[in-house]
CSV table of C-alpha atoms in Angstrom, one decimal:
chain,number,residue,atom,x,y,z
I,6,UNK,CA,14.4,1.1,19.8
I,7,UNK,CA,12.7,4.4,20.9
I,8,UNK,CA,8.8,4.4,19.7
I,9,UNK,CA,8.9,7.4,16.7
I,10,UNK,CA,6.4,9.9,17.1
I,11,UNK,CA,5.7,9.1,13.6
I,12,UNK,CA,5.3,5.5,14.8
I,13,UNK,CA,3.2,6.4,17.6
I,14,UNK,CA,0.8,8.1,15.4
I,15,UNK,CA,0.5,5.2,12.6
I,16,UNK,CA,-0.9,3.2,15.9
I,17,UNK,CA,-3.4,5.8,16.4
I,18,UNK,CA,-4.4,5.5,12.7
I,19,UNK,CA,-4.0,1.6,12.7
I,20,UNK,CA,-6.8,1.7,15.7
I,21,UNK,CA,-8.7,4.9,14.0
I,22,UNK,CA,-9.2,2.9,11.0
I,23,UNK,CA,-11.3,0.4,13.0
I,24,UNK,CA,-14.2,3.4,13.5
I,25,UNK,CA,-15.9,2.9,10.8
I,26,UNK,CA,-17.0,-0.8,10.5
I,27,UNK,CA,-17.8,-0.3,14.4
I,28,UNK,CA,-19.6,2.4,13.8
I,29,UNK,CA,-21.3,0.7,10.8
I,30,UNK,CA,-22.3,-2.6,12.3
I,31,UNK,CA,-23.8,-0.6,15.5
I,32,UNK,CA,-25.5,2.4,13.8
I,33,UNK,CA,-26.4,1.4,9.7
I,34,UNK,CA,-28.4,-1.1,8.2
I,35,UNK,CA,-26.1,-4.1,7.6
I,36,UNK,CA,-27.0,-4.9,4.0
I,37,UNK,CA,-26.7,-1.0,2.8
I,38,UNK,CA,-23.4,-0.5,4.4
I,39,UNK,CA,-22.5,-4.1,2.8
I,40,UNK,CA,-23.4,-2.9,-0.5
I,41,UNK,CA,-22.0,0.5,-0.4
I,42,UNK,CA,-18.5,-1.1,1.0
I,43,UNK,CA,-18.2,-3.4,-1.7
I,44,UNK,CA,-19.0,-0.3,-4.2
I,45,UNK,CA,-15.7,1.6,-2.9
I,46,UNK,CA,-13.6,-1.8,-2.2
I,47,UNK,CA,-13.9,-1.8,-6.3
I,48,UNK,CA,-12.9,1.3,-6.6
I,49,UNK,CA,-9.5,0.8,-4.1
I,50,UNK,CA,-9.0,-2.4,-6.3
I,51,UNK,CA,-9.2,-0.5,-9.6
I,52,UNK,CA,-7.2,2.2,-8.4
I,53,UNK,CA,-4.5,-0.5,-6.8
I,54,UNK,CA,-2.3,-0.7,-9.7
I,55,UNK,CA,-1.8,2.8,-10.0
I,56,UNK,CA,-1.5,3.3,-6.7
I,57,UNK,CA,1.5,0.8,-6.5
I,58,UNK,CA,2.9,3.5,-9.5
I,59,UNK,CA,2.5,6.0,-7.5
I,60,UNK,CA,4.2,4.8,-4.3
I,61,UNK,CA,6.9,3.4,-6.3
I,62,UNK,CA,7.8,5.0,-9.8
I,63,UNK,CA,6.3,8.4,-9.4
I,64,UNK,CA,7.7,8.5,-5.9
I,65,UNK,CA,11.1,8.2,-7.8
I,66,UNK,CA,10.5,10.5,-9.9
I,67,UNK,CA,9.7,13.1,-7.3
I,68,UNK,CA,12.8,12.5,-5.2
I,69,UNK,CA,15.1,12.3,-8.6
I,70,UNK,CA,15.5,14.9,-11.0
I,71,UNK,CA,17.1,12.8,-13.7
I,72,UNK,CA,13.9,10.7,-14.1
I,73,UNK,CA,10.9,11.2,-16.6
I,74,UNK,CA,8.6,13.9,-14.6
I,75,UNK,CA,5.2,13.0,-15.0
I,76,UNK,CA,2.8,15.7,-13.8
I,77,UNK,CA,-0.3,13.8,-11.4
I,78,UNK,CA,-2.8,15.6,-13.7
I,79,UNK,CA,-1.7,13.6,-16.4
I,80,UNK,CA,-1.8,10.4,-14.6
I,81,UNK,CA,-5.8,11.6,-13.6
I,82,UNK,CA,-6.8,12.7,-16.9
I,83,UNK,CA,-5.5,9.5,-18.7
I,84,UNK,CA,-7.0,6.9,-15.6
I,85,UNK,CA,-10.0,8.3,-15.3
I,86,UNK,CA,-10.6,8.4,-19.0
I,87,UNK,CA,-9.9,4.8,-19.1
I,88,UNK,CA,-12.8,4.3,-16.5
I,89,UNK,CA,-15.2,7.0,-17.8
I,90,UNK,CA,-15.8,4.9,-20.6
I,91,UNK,CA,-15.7,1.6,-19.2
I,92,UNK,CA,-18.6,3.3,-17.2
I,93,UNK,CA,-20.0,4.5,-19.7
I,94,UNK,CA,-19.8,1.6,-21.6
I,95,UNK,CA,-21.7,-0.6,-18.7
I,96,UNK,CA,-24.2,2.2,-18.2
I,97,UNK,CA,-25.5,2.8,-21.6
I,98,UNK,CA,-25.3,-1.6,-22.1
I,99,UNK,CA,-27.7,-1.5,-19.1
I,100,UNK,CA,-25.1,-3.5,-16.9
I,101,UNK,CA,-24.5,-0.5,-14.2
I,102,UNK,CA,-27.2,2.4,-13.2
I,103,UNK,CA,-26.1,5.9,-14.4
I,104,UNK,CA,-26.1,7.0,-10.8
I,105,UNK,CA,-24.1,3.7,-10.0
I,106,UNK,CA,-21.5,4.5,-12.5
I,107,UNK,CA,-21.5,8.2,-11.3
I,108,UNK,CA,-20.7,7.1,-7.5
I,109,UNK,CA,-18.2,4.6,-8.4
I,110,UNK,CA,-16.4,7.1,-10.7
I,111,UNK,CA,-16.3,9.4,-7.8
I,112,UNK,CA,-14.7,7.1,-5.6
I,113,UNK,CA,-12.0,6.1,-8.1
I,114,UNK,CA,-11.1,10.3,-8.5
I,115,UNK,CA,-11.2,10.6,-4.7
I,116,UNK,CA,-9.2,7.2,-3.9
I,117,UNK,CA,-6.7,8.3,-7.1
I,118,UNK,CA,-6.4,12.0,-6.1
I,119,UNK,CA,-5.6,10.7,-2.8
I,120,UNK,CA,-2.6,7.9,-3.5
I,121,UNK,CA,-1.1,10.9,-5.7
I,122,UNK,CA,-1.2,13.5,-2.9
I,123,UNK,CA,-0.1,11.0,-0.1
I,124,UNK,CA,3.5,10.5,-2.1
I,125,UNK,CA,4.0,14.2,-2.9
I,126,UNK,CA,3.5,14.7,0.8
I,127,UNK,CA,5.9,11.8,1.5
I,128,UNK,CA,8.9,13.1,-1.0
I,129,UNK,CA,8.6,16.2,0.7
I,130,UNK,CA,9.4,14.7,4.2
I,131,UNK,CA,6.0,15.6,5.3
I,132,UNK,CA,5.4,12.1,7.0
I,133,UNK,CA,3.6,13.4,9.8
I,134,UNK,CA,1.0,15.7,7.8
I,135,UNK,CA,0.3,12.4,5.6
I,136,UNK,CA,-0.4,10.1,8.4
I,137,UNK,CA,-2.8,12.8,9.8
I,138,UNK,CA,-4.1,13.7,6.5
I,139,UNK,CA,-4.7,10.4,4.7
I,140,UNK,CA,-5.2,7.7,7.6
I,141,UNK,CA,-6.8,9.3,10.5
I,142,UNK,CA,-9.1,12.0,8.4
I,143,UNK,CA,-10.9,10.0,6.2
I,144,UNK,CA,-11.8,7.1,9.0
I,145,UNK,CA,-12.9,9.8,11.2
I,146,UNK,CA,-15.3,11.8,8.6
I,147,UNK,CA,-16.5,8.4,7.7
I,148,UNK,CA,-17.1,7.2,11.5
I,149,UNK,CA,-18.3,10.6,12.2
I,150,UNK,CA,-20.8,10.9,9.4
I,151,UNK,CA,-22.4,7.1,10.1
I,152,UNK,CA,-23.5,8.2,13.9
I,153,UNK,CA,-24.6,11.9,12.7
I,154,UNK,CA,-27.0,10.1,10.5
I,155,UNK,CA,-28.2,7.7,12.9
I,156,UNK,CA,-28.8,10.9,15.5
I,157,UNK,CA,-30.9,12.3,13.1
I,158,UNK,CA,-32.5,9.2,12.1
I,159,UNK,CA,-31.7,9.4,8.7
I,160,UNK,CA,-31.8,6.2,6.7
I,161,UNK,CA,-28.7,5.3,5.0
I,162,UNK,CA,-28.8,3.8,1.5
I,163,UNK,CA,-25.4,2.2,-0.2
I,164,UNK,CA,-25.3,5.2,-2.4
I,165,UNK,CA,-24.9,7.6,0.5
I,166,UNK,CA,-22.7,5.1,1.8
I,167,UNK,CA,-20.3,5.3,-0.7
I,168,UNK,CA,-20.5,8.8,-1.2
I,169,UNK,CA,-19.6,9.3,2.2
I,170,UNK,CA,-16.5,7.1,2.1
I,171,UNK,CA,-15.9,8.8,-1.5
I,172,UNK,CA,-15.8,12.2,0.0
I,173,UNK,CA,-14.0,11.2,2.8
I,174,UNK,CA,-11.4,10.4,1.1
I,175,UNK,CA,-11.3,13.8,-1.5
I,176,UNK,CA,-11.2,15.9,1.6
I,177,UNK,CA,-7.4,14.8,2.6
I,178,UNK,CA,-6.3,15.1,-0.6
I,179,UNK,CA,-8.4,19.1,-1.2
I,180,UNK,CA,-6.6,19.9,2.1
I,181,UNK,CA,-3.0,18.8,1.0
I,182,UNK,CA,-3.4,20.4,-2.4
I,183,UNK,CA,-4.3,23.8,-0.7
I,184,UNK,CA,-1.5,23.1,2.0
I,185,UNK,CA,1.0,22.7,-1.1
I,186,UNK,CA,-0.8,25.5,-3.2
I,187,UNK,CA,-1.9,23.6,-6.1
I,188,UNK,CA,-4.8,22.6,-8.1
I,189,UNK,CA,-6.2,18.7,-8.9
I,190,UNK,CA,-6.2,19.4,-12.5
I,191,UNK,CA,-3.3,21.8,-13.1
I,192,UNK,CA,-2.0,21.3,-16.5
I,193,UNK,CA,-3.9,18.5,-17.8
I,194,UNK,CA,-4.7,20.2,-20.7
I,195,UNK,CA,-0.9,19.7,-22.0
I,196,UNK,CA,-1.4,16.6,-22.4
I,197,UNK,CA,-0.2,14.7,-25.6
I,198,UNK,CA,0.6,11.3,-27.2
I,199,UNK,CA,4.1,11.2,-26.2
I,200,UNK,CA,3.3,12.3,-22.7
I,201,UNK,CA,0.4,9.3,-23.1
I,202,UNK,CA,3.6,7.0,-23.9
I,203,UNK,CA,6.0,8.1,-21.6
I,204,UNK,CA,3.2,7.5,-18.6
I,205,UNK,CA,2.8,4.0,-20.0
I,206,UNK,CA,6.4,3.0,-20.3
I,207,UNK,CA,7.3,4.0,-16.5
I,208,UNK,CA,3.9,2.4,-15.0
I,209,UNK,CA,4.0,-0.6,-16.8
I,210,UNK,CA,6.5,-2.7,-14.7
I,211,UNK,CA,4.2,-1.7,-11.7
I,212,UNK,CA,0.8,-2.4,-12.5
I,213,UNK,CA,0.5,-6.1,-12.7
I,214,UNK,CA,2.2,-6.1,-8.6
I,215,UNK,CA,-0.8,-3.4,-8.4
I,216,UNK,CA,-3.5,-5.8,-9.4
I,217,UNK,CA,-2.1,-8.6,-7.4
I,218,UNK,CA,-1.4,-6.2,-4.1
I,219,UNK,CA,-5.1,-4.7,-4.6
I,220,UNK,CA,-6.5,-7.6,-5.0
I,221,UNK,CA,-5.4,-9.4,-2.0
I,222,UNK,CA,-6.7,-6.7,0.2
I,223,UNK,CA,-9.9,-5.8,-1.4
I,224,UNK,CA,-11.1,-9.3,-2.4
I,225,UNK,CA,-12.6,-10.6,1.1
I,226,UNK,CA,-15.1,-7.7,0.9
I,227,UNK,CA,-15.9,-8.6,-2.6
I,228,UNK,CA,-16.5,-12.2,-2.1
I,229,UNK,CA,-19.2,-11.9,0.7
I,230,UNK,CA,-21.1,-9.5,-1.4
I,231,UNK,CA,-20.4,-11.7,-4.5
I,232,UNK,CA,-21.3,-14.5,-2.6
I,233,UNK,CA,-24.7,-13.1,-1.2
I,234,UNK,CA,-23.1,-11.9,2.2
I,235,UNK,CA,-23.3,-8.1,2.3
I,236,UNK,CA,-25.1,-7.8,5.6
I,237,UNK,CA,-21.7,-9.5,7.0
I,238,UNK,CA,-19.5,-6.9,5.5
I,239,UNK,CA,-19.6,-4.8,8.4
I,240,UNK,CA,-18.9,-7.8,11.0
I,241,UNK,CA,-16.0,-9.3,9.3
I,242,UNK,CA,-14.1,-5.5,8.6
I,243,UNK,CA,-14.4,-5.4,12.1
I,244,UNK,CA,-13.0,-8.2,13.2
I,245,UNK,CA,-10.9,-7.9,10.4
I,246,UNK,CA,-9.3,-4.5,10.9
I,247,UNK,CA,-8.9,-5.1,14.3
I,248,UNK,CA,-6.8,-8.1,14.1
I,249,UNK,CA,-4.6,-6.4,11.5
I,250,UNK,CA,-4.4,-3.3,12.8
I,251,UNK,CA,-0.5,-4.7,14.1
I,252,UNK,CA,0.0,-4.3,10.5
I,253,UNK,CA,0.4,-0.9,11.3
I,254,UNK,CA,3.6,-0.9,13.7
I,255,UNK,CA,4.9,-3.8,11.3
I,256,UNK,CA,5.2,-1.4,8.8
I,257,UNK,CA,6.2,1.5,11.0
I,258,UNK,CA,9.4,-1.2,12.4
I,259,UNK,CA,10.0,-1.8,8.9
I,260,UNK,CA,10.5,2.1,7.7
I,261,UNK,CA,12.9,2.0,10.5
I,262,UNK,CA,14.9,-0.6,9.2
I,263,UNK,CA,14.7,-0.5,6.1
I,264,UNK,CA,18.0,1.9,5.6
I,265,UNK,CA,19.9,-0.5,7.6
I,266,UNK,CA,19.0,-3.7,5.7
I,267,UNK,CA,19.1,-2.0,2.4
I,268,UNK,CA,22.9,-0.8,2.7
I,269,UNK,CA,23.7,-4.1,4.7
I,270,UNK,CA,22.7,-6.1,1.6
I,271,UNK,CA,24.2,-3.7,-0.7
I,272,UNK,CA,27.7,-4.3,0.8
I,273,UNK,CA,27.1,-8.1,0.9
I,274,UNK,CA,26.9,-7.9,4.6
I,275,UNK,CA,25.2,-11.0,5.2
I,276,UNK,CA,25.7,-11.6,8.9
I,277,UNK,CA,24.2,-7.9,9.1
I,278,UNK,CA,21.5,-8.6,7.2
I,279,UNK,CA,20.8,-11.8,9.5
I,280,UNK,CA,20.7,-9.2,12.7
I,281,UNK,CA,18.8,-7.1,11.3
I,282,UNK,CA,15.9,-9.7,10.4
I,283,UNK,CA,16.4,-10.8,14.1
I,284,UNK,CA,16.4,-7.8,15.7
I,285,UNK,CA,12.8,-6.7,13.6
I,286,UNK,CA,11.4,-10.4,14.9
I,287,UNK,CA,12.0,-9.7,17.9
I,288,UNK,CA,10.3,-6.4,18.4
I,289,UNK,CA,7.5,-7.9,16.3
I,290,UNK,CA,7.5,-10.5,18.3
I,291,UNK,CA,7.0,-8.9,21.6
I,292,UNK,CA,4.7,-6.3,20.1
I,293,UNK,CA,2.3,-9.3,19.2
I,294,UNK,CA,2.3,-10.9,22.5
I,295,UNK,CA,1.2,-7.7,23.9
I,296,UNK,CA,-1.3,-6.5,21.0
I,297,UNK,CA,-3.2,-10.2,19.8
I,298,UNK,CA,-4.0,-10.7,23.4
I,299,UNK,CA,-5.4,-7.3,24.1
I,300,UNK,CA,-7.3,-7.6,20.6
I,301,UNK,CA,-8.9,-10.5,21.4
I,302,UNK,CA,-10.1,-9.3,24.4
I,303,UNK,CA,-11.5,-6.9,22.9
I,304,UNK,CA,-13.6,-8.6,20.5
I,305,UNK,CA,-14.5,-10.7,23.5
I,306,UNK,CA,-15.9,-7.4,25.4
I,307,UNK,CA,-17.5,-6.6,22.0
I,308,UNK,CA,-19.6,-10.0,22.1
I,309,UNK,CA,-20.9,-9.6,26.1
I,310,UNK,CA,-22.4,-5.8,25.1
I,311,UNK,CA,-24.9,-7.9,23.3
I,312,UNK,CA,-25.3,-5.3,20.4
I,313,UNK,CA,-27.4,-7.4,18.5
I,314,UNK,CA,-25.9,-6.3,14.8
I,315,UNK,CA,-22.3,-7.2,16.1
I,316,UNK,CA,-22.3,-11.1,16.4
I,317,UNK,CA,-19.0,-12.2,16.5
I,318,UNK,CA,-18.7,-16.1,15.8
I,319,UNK,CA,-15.3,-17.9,17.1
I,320,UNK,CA,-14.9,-19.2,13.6
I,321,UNK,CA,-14.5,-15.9,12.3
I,322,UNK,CA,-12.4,-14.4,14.8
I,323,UNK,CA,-10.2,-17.3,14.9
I,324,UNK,CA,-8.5,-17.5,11.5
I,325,UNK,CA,-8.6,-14.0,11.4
I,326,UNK,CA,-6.0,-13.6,14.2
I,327,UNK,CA,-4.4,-16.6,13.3
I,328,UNK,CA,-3.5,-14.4,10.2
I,329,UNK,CA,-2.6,-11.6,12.4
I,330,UNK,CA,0.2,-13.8,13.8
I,331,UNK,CA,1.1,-15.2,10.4
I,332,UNK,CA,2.1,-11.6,8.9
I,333,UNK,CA,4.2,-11.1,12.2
I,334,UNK,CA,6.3,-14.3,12.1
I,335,UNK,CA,6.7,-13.5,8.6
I,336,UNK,CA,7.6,-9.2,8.5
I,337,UNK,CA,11.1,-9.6,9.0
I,338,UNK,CA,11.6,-11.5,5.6
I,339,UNK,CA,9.1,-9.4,3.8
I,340,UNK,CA,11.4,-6.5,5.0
I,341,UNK,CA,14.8,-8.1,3.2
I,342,UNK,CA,12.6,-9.1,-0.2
I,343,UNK,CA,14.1,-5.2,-1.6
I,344,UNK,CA,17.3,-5.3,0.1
I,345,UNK,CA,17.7,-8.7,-1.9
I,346,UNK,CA,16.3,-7.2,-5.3
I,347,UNK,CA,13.7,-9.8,-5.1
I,348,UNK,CA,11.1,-7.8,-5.7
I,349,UNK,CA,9.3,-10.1,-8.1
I,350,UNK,CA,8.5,-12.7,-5.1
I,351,UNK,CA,5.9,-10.5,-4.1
I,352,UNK,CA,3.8,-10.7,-7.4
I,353,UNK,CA,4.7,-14.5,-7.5
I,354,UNK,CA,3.7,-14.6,-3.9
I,355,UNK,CA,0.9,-13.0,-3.8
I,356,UNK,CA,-0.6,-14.5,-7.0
I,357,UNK,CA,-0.1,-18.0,-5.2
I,358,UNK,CA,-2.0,-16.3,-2.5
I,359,UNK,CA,-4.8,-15.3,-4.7
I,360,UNK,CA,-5.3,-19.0,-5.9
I,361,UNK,CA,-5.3,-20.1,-2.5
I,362,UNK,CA,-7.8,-18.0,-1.6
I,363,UNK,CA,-10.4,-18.2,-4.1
I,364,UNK,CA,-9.6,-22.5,-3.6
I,365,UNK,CA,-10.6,-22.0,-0.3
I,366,UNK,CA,-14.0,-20.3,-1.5
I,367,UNK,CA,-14.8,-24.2,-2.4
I,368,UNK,CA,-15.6,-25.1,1.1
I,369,UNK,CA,-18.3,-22.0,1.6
I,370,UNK,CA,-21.4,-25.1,1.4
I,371,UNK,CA,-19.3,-26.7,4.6
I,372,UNK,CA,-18.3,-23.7,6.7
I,373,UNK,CA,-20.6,-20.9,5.9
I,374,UNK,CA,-20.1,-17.7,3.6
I,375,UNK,CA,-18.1,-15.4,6.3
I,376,UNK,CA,-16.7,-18.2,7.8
I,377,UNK,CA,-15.0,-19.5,4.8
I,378,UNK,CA,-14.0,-16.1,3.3
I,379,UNK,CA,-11.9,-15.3,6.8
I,380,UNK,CA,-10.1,-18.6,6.3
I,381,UNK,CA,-9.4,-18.3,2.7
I,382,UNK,CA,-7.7,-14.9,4.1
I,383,UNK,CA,-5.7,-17.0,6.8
I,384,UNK,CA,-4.4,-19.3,4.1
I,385,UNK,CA,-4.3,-16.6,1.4
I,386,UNK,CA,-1.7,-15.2,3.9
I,387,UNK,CA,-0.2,-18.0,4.9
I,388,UNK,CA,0.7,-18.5,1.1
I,389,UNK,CA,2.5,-15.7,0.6
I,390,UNK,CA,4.3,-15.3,4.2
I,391,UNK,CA,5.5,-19.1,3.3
I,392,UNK,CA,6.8,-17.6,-0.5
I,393,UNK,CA,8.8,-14.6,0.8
I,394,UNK,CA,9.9,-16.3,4.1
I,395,UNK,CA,11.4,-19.5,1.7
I,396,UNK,CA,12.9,-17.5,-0.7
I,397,UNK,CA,14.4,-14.9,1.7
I,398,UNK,CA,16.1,-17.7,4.0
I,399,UNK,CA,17.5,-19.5,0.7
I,400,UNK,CA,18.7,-16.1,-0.5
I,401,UNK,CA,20.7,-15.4,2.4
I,402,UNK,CA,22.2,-18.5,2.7
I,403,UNK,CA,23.2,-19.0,-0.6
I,404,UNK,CA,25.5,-15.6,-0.2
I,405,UNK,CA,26.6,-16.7,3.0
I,406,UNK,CA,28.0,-19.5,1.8
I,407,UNK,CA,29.4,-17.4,-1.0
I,408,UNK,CA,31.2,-15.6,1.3
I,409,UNK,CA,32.7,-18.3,3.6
């Protein structure tokens, strides 16, 4: 298969988006960036169920007429409602700062205005323009902005820090608004009770898959805060981002096939299907032996610069890239689960991973905080690779011997 362009430019955003923890760990105070990390990871984890909405149902509804159209202002107006007076709530109880709830109700409207504009330019077969817009823009303001402030020697705190990221991720979103010739906020004034309904009746099926999804990826740089480790944040995102940055082509492979599987499985094409998960191994397959290898060197190099905020322990790395090789073994399956209409395996799945991973949490006394939160990600990920990969291989067998 012939690398896309568009695939080729998801790698440069898959290594992009490995700036700003580098830049972080070499340049900012390792507690501040810590705290200021965790402050917008909450907000991407808030934001996650809507966000699997908006990739999902109001993508449909963009690309079909037929379908209940929601306008994105509405969706806005009625999320960030919801948090303005949660925040509220925990500001005037004492529980959050004004200015606290003020930043992290920023970064919810940036990260929200963001998800909506990434599908609009999506269902308008503007792939490229998102992948520019969306992951390569905001890494690089946020990279950007973390060595202009350590040029000018000005002292970070976690409130710039997560303005910063916030407004890194509202510029994408500005720019694709003014490239489509549209406001944020256009027509949220219409809104009514039965728009309120509607809204609720096509997110629901979505938003518990959301909190599952959003959990999963946000959770890591929860628990070393949580657990006392903020000044490790920026070490383990590193490490972390660069191991699965593969993710990237994996999901680049899997736009690619996804057509192919999809009408495969439809016709109860079975020995298709099977091909097709082969063929997508394969290229995984060979794109790992040539990626892992070249990231660990890597992070190797990293450790003999001897930049003496960027320790990299073994037993951080390791699991880490263990996981790496995990989600590649496991890709093809994951990229039959819709064909097969099991979509449900993923919210099983990934709440089995969730246990898993705050299980693992036990041994933090034995290993170390960082140390134990990259292996509860290994077998957080091994948990749900082992779901969808099970379920998958029993699938397809089951209708091939249907067929026989």
């Amino acid at each position: 298969m012939k690398v896309s362009r568009l695939l080729f430019l998801r790698l440069i955003a898959g290594g992009v988006g490995f700036f700003p923890s580098l830049t972080a760990a070499i340049f900012l105070d390792a507690r501040q960036y810590g705290l200021g990390a965790t402050s917008f990871a909450l907000a991407m984890m808030i934001v996650g169920p809507v966000a699997q909405y908006a990739s999902q149902g109001y993508m449909r509804a963009l690309l079909l007429p037929d379908r209940a159209q929601i306008p994105a202002s509405h969706i806005v107006m009625v999320f960030m409602s919801i948090v303005g007076m949660v925040m509220a709530g925990l500001a005037g109880t004492g529980f959050a700062s004004p200015t606290g709830a003020l930043i992290f109700a920023l970064a919810v409207f940036s990260i929200l205005l963001t998800k909506l504009e990434e599908v609009r330019q999506i269902a308008h077969e503007r792939q490229m323009t998102s992948v520019l817009l969306f992951y390569i823009l905001p890494p690089s303001i946020t990279s950007a902005s973390f060595v202009v402030s350590a040029l000018m020697r000005w002292p970070l705190r976690w409130q710039a820090i997560a303005i910063i990221m916030a407004l890194a991720y509202m510029t994408p979103a500005l720019l694709s608004l003014m490239l489509r010739g549209s406001r944020p906020l256009a027509g949220a004034m219409t809104i009514d009770r039965r728009q309120i309904r509607l809204l609720w009746l096509e997110s629901r099926t979505f938003l518990f898959s959301g909190i599952i999804s959003s959990a999963t990826e946000n959770m890591p740089t929860l628990a070393l805060t949580l657990l006392g480790a903020p000044q490790r944040v920026a070490t383990f995102e590193v490490v972390r981002k660069l191991s699965s940055a593969i993710s990237v082509f994996l999901h680049g492979l899997a736009i690619a096939y996804s057509p192919r599987i999809i009408t495969a499985a439809a016709n109860n094409d079975m020995p298709m299907v099977v091909k097709i998960i082969r063929q997508n191994g394969r290229l995984s397959a060979l794109f790992a032996l040539i990626y892992i290898p070249s990231a660990i060197a890597g992070v190797v190099v990293m450790g003999m610069l001897g930049w003496k905020t960027l320790v990299i322990p073994v037993a951080l790395a390791t699991p880490l890239f263990l996981s790496a090789i995990v989600t590649c073994a496991a890709s093809p399956f994951g990229l039959a689960v819709t064909a097969l209409h099991q979509e449900r395996w993923w919210v099983i799945g990934g709440g089995i991973g969730f246990a898993t991973f705050c299980l693992t949490l036990s041994l933090i006394q034995m290993l170390g905080v960082m140390e134990t939160v990259a292996l509860a990600v290994l077998f957080q990920n091994t948990a749900l690779s082992a779901t969808i990969t099970l379920v998958v291989r029993r699938m397809i067998r089951q209708r091939l011997h249907a067929t026989a």
